[in-house]
Each structure stands twice: as C-alpha cells, then as structure tokens.
C-alpha cells in the first residue's frame, strides 16, 4: 500500500502525448477504498478549514461518481472478516476462503 498526494494522481494524465491537440484519454479507473486510511494533513490550518481530511475517493463517492464495490474478499478468514463487517456490510467470502 502507498499514500500519494492527490495532485500526483493527475501527473500521468497530464504527461500523455496528444494527437492533433486532442486528448487520447477516454476513461480513468481509480482503485482504492474510501473506507480506509484518510489523508494525513500536517498543517493544522488546512486540516481545520480546507476539508482536506477527505480522501479523493470519499469526495467522488459523496459527489455520486459511479463506483463498483467489492462484495467478496479472499484474504481473511471468515472470523476476521466479521470484525470489519460493520464497515463492509455486504462483504462475503470467496469460495477458497470457506474451504
């Protein structure tokens, strides 16, 4: 896992080569989880007044940007998954976890 600055996610988008001054980019797919780690804001003024404690994913979800939510996990034993079921209510287990 890694944390990057929000602006850093746009650098590859801006550095792409264009054809006839038209952007070739048709779609952007971001992978993340708005329920996990929030941004770390060290400047108290930004933290208090800028609403930067929201992650980019959280803002997208709140703005109604279409999102796909996983409904099955394949890493944790069922007993561990139940510990975070309060956050991921519809999350189940993949078949290989149940065996």
PDB file of C-alpha atoms in Angstrom:
ATOM      1  CA  UNK A   1       0.000   0.000   0.000  1.00  0.00           C
ATOM      2  CA  UNK A   2       1.058   3.533  -0.615  1.00  0.00           C
ATOM      3  CA  UNK A   3      -0.155   7.025   0.014  1.00  0.00           C
ATOM      4  CA  UNK A   4       0.420   9.676  -2.615  1.00  0.00           C
ATOM      5  CA  UNK A   5      -0.606  13.270  -2.880  1.00  0.00           C
ATOM      6  CA  UNK A   6      -3.843  13.790  -4.724  1.00  0.00           C
ATOM      7  CA  UNK A   7      -2.153  16.008  -7.287  1.00  0.00           C
ATOM      8  CA  UNK A   8       0.291  13.196  -8.056  1.00  0.00           C
ATOM      9  CA  UNK A   9      -2.545  11.117  -9.465  1.00  0.00           C
ATOM     10  CA  UNK A  10      -3.004  13.676 -12.234  1.00  0.00           C
ATOM     11  CA  UNK A  11       0.639  13.861 -13.366  1.00  0.00           C
ATOM     12  CA  UNK A  12       0.456  10.794 -15.670  1.00  0.00           C
ATOM     13  CA  UNK A  13      -2.780  12.130 -17.150  1.00  0.00           C
ATOM     14  CA  UNK A  14      -1.181  15.453 -17.999  1.00  0.00           C
ATOM     15  CA  UNK A  15       2.037  13.974 -19.397  1.00  0.00           C
ATOM     16  CA  UNK A  16       0.427  11.828 -22.060  1.00  0.00           C
ATOM     17  CA  UNK A  17       1.134  12.688 -25.657  1.00  0.00           C
ATOM     18  CA  UNK A  18      -1.717  14.163 -27.623  1.00  0.00           C
ATOM     19  CA  UNK A  19      -2.681  13.651 -31.223  1.00  0.00           C
ATOM     20  CA  UNK A  20      -3.842  16.744 -33.125  1.00  0.00           C
ATOM     21  CA  UNK A  21      -4.201  18.582 -29.792  1.00  0.00           C
ATOM     22  CA  UNK A  22      -6.879  16.109 -28.732  1.00  0.00           C
ATOM     23  CA  UNK A  23      -6.575  14.194 -25.521  1.00  0.00           C
ATOM     24  CA  UNK A  24      -6.455  10.452 -26.171  1.00  0.00           C
ATOM     25  CA  UNK A  25      -7.688   9.715 -22.662  1.00  0.00           C
ATOM     26  CA  UNK A  26     -11.199   8.291 -22.694  1.00  0.00           C
ATOM     27  CA  UNK A  27     -11.561   6.822 -19.209  1.00  0.00           C
ATOM     28  CA  UNK A  28      -9.774   6.829 -15.872  1.00  0.00           C
ATOM     29  CA  UNK A  29     -10.036   3.916 -13.492  1.00  0.00           C
ATOM     30  CA  UNK A  30      -9.005   4.553  -9.913  1.00  0.00           C
ATOM     31  CA  UNK A  31      -8.640   1.692  -7.471  1.00  0.00           C
ATOM     32  CA  UNK A  32      -8.973   2.396  -3.800  1.00  0.00           C
ATOM     33  CA  UNK A  33     -11.204   2.289  -0.794  1.00  0.00           C
ATOM     34  CA  UNK A  34     -12.895   5.348   0.630  1.00  0.00           C
ATOM     35  CA  UNK A  35     -13.480   3.467   3.897  1.00  0.00           C
ATOM     36  CA  UNK A  36      -9.803   3.053   4.676  1.00  0.00           C
ATOM     37  CA  UNK A  37      -6.996   5.410   5.622  1.00  0.00           C
ATOM     38  CA  UNK A  38      -7.874   9.102   5.383  1.00  0.00           C
ATOM     39  CA  UNK A  39      -5.243  11.581   4.198  1.00  0.00           C
ATOM     40  CA  UNK A  40      -2.645  12.724   6.697  1.00  0.00           C
ATOM     41  CA  UNK A  41      -2.827  16.523   6.965  1.00  0.00           C
ATOM     42  CA  UNK A  42       0.056  18.003   8.932  1.00  0.00           C
ATOM     43  CA  UNK A  43      -0.836  21.668   8.536  1.00  0.00           C
ATOM     44  CA  UNK A  44      -3.462  22.488  11.171  1.00  0.00           C
ATOM     45  CA  UNK A  45      -4.983  25.343   9.156  1.00  0.00           C
ATOM     46  CA  UNK A  46      -5.538  23.063   6.150  1.00  0.00           C
ATOM     47  CA  UNK A  47      -6.827  20.334   8.408  1.00  0.00           C
ATOM     48  CA  UNK A  48      -9.393  22.612  10.019  1.00  0.00           C
ATOM     49  CA  UNK A  49     -10.585  24.817   7.166  1.00  0.00           C
ATOM     50  CA  UNK A  50      -9.963  23.076   3.845  1.00  0.00           C
ATOM     51  CA  UNK A  51     -11.837  19.778   4.275  1.00  0.00           C
ATOM     52  CA  UNK A  52      -8.697  18.026   3.038  1.00  0.00           C
ATOM     53  CA  UNK A  53      -9.152  15.241   5.555  1.00  0.00           C
ATOM     54  CA  UNK A  54     -11.463  13.695   2.958  1.00  0.00           C
ATOM     55  CA  UNK A  55      -9.763  11.397   0.509  1.00  0.00           C
ATOM     56  CA  UNK A  56     -10.299  11.883  -3.188  1.00  0.00           C
ATOM     57  CA  UNK A  57     -12.311   8.639  -3.218  1.00  0.00           C
ATOM     58  CA  UNK A  58     -14.552   9.884  -0.416  1.00  0.00           C
ATOM     59  CA  UNK A  59     -15.279  13.079  -2.329  1.00  0.00           C
ATOM     60  CA  UNK A  60     -16.036  11.130  -5.503  1.00  0.00           C
ATOM     61  CA  UNK A  61     -18.443   8.840  -3.639  1.00  0.00           C
ATOM     62  CA  UNK A  62     -20.166  11.814  -1.985  1.00  0.00           C
ATOM     63  CA  UNK A  63     -20.476  13.520  -5.385  1.00  0.00           C
ATOM     64  CA  UNK A  64     -22.213  10.458  -6.792  1.00  0.00           C
ATOM     65  CA  UNK A  65     -19.447   9.315  -9.155  1.00  0.00           C
ATOM     66  CA  UNK A  66     -20.260   5.744 -10.221  1.00  0.00           C
ATOM     67  CA  UNK A  67     -18.340   3.178  -8.191  1.00  0.00           C
ATOM     68  CA  UNK A  68     -18.080  -0.582  -8.029  1.00  0.00           C
ATOM     69  CA  UNK A  69     -17.913  -2.055  -4.551  1.00  0.00           C
ATOM     70  CA  UNK A  70     -16.448  -5.464  -3.894  1.00  0.00           C
ATOM     71  CA  UNK A  71     -18.833  -7.968  -2.389  1.00  0.00           C
ATOM     72  CA  UNK A  72     -16.385 -10.790  -1.665  1.00  0.00           C
ATOM     73  CA  UNK A  73     -12.934 -10.944  -0.121  1.00  0.00           C
ATOM     74  CA  UNK A  74     -10.287 -13.595  -0.431  1.00  0.00           C
ATOM     75  CA  UNK A  75      -7.613 -12.791   2.141  1.00  0.00           C
ATOM     76  CA  UNK A  76      -9.003 -13.036   5.660  1.00  0.00           C
ATOM     77  CA  UNK A  77     -10.559 -15.950   7.496  1.00  0.00           C
ATOM     78  CA  UNK A  78     -14.323 -15.536   7.955  1.00  0.00           C
ATOM     79  CA  UNK A  79     -13.873 -14.788  11.666  1.00  0.00           C
ATOM     80  CA  UNK A  80     -11.528 -11.899  10.859  1.00  0.00           C
ATOM     81  CA  UNK A  81     -13.794 -10.595   8.126  1.00  0.00           C
ATOM     82  CA  UNK A  82     -16.625 -10.401  10.628  1.00  0.00           C
ATOM     83  CA  UNK A  83     -14.553  -7.958  12.700  1.00  0.00           C
ATOM     84  CA  UNK A  84     -14.895  -5.339   9.978  1.00  0.00           C
ATOM     85  CA  UNK A  85     -18.394  -6.262   8.808  1.00  0.00           C
ATOM     86  CA  UNK A  86     -19.668  -3.055  10.447  1.00  0.00           C
ATOM     87  CA  UNK A  87     -17.830  -1.131   7.711  1.00  0.00           C
ATOM     88  CA  UNK A  88     -18.423  -3.547   4.822  1.00  0.00           C
ATOM     89  CA  UNK A  89     -21.940  -4.803   5.445  1.00  0.00           C
ATOM     90  CA  UNK A  90     -22.428  -6.786   2.230  1.00  0.00           C
ATOM     91  CA  UNK A  91     -18.932  -8.301   2.096  1.00  0.00           C
ATOM     92  CA  UNK A  92     -18.784 -12.068   1.867  1.00  0.00           C
ATOM     93  CA  UNK A  93     -16.034 -14.625   1.362  1.00  0.00           C
ATOM     94  CA  UNK A  94     -14.680 -16.155  -1.833  1.00  0.00           C
ATOM     95  CA  UNK A  95     -15.133 -19.940  -2.080  1.00  0.00           C
ATOM     96  CA  UNK A  96     -11.475 -20.769  -1.392  1.00  0.00           C
ATOM     97  CA  UNK A  97     -11.671 -18.976   1.969  1.00  0.00           C
ATOM     98  CA  UNK A  98     -14.518 -21.175   3.128  1.00  0.00           C
ATOM     99  CA  UNK A  99     -12.639 -24.438   2.461  1.00  0.00           C
TER     100      UNK A  99
END
